[in-house]
């Protein structure tokens, strides 16, 4: 883990905002891929 305590407060805040933004992008892409894979399966189960 990176120790950000040695950096100034604006740098720490920027790193936190960047980490949250990166997490949001990863979740968005991950859930989009999961939906693309899972929806045909769900549709097949509904119409079976």
CSV table of N, CA and C in Angstrom, one decimal:
chain,number,residue,atom,x,y,z
A,1,UNK,N,0.8,-1.2,0.0
A,1,UNK,CA,0.0,0.0,0.0
A,1,UNK,C,0.9,1.2,0.0
A,2,UNK,N,0.4,2.2,-0.7
A,2,UNK,CA,1.2,3.5,-0.8
A,2,UNK,C,0.9,4.4,0.4
A,3,UNK,N,2.0,4.9,1.1
A,3,UNK,CA,1.8,5.7,2.2
A,3,UNK,C,1.7,7.2,1.7
A,4,UNK,N,0.5,7.7,1.8
A,4,UNK,CA,0.2,9.1,1.3
A,4,UNK,C,0.3,10.1,2.5
A,5,UNK,N,0.6,9.7,3.7
A,5,UNK,CA,0.7,10.6,4.8
A,5,UNK,C,1.8,11.6,4.7
A,6,UNK,N,2.8,11.3,3.9
A,6,UNK,CA,3.9,12.2,3.8
A,6,UNK,C,3.6,13.3,2.8
A,7,UNK,N,2.6,13.2,2.0
A,7,UNK,CA,2.2,14.2,1.0
A,7,UNK,C,1.3,15.3,1.6
A,8,UNK,N,1.2,16.4,0.9
A,8,UNK,CA,0.3,17.5,1.4
A,8,UNK,C,-1.1,17.1,1.3
A,9,UNK,N,-2.0,17.8,2.0
A,9,UNK,CA,-3.4,17.5,2.0
A,9,UNK,C,-4.1,17.6,0.7
A,10,UNK,N,-3.7,18.5,-0.2
A,10,UNK,CA,-4.3,18.5,-1.5
A,10,UNK,C,-4.0,17.3,-2.3
A,11,UNK,N,-2.8,16.8,-2.2
A,11,UNK,CA,-2.3,15.6,-2.9
A,11,UNK,C,-3.1,14.4,-2.4
A,12,UNK,N,-3.3,14.3,-1.0
A,12,UNK,CA,-4.0,13.2,-0.4
A,12,UNK,C,-5.5,13.3,-0.9
A,13,UNK,N,-6.1,14.5,-1.0
A,13,UNK,CA,-7.5,14.6,-1.4
A,13,UNK,C,-7.6,14.2,-2.9
A,14,UNK,N,-6.6,14.6,-3.7
A,14,UNK,CA,-6.6,14.2,-5.1
A,14,UNK,C,-6.5,12.7,-5.3
A,15,UNK,N,-5.7,12.1,-4.5
A,15,UNK,CA,-5.5,10.7,-4.6
A,15,UNK,C,-6.8,9.9,-4.2
A,16,UNK,N,-7.5,10.4,-3.2
A,16,UNK,CA,-8.7,9.8,-2.7
A,16,UNK,C,-9.8,10.0,-3.8
A,17,UNK,N,-9.9,11.2,-4.4
A,17,UNK,CA,-10.9,11.4,-5.5
A,17,UNK,C,-10.5,10.5,-6.7
A,18,UNK,N,-9.3,10.3,-7.0
A,18,UNK,CA,-8.8,9.5,-8.1
A,18,UNK,C,-9.2,8.0,-7.8
A,19,UNK,N,-9.0,7.6,-6.6
A,19,UNK,CA,-9.2,6.2,-6.2
A,19,UNK,C,-10.7,5.9,-6.3
A,20,UNK,N,-11.5,6.8,-5.8
A,20,UNK,CA,-13.0,6.7,-5.9
A,20,UNK,C,-13.5,6.6,-7.3
A,21,UNK,N,-12.9,7.5,-8.2
A,21,UNK,CA,-13.3,7.6,-9.6
A,21,UNK,C,-12.9,6.3,-10.3
A,22,UNK,N,-11.7,5.8,-10.0
A,22,UNK,CA,-11.2,4.5,-10.6
A,22,UNK,C,-12.1,3.4,-10.2
A,23,UNK,N,-12.5,3.3,-8.9
A,23,UNK,CA,-13.4,2.3,-8.4
A,23,UNK,C,-14.8,2.3,-9.1
A,24,UNK,N,-15.3,3.6,-9.3
A,24,UNK,CA,-16.6,3.7,-10.0
A,24,UNK,C,-16.5,3.2,-11.4
A,25,UNK,N,-15.4,3.5,-12.1
A,25,UNK,CA,-15.2,3.1,-13.5
A,25,UNK,C,-15.1,1.6,-13.6
A,26,UNK,N,-14.4,1.0,-12.7
A,26,UNK,CA,-14.2,-0.5,-12.6
A,26,UNK,C,-15.6,-1.2,-12.4
A,27,UNK,N,-16.4,-0.6,-11.4
A,27,UNK,CA,-17.7,-1.2,-11.1
A,27,UNK,C,-18.6,-1.0,-12.3
A,28,UNK,N,-18.6,0.1,-13.0
A,28,UNK,CA,-19.4,0.4,-14.1
A,28,UNK,C,-19.2,-0.6,-15.3
A,29,UNK,N,-17.9,-0.8,-15.6
A,29,UNK,CA,-17.5,-1.7,-16.6
A,29,UNK,C,-17.8,-3.2,-16.2
A,30,UNK,N,-17.5,-3.5,-15.0
A,30,UNK,CA,-17.8,-4.9,-14.5
A,30,UNK,C,-19.2,-5.2,-14.5
A,31,UNK,N,-20.1,-4.4,-14.0
A,31,UNK,CA,-21.5,-4.7,-14.0
A,31,UNK,C,-22.1,-4.7,-15.4
A,32,UNK,N,-21.5,-3.8,-16.3
A,32,UNK,CA,-22.0,-3.9,-17.7
A,32,UNK,C,-21.7,-5.2,-18.3
A,33,UNK,N,-20.5,-5.7,-18.1
A,33,UNK,CA,-20.1,-7.0,-18.6
A,33,UNK,C,-20.9,-8.1,-18.0
A,34,UNK,N,-21.2,-8.0,-16.7
A,34,UNK,CA,-22.0,-9.0,-16.1
A,34,UNK,C,-23.4,-9.0,-16.6
A,35,UNK,N,-24.0,-7.8,-16.9
A,35,UNK,CA,-25.3,-7.8,-17.4
A,35,UNK,C,-25.3,-8.3,-18.8
A,36,UNK,N,-24.3,-8.1,-19.6
A,36,UNK,CA,-24.3,-8.6,-21.0
A,36,UNK,C,-24.2,-10.1,-21.0
A,37,UNK,N,-23.6,-10.7,-20.0
A,37,UNK,CA,-23.5,-12.2,-20.0
A,37,UNK,C,-24.7,-12.8,-19.3
A,38,UNK,N,-25.3,-12.1,-18.3
A,38,UNK,CA,-26.3,-12.7,-17.5
A,38,UNK,C,-27.7,-12.6,-18.2
A,39,UNK,N,-27.9,-11.5,-18.9
A,39,UNK,CA,-29.3,-11.2,-19.4
A,39,UNK,C,-29.8,-12.3,-20.4
A,40,UNK,N,-29.0,-12.8,-21.3
A,40,UNK,CA,-29.5,-13.9,-22.1
A,40,UNK,C,-29.9,-15.2,-21.3
A,41,UNK,N,-29.1,-15.4,-20.2
A,41,UNK,CA,-29.4,-16.6,-19.4
A,41,UNK,C,-30.8,-16.3,-18.6
A,42,UNK,N,-31.0,-15.1,-18.1
A,42,UNK,CA,-32.2,-14.8,-17.4
A,42,UNK,C,-33.4,-14.9,-18.4
A,43,UNK,N,-33.2,-14.4,-19.6
A,43,UNK,CA,-34.3,-14.4,-20.6
A,43,UNK,C,-34.6,-15.9,-21.0
A,44,UNK,N,-33.6,-16.7,-21.1
A,44,UNK,CA,-33.9,-18.1,-21.4
A,44,UNK,C,-34.6,-18.8,-20.2
A,45,UNK,N,-34.3,-18.4,-19.0
A,45,UNK,CA,-35.0,-19.0,-17.9
A,45,UNK,C,-36.4,-18.5,-17.8
A,46,UNK,N,-36.7,-17.3,-18.1
A,46,UNK,CA,-38.0,-16.7,-18.1
A,46,UNK,C,-38.9,-17.4,-19.1
A,47,UNK,N,-38.4,-17.7,-20.3
A,47,UNK,CA,-39.2,-18.2,-21.4
A,47,UNK,C,-39.1,-19.8,-21.4
A,48,UNK,N,-38.6,-20.4,-20.5
A,48,UNK,CA,-38.5,-21.9,-20.5
A,48,UNK,C,-39.7,-22.5,-19.9
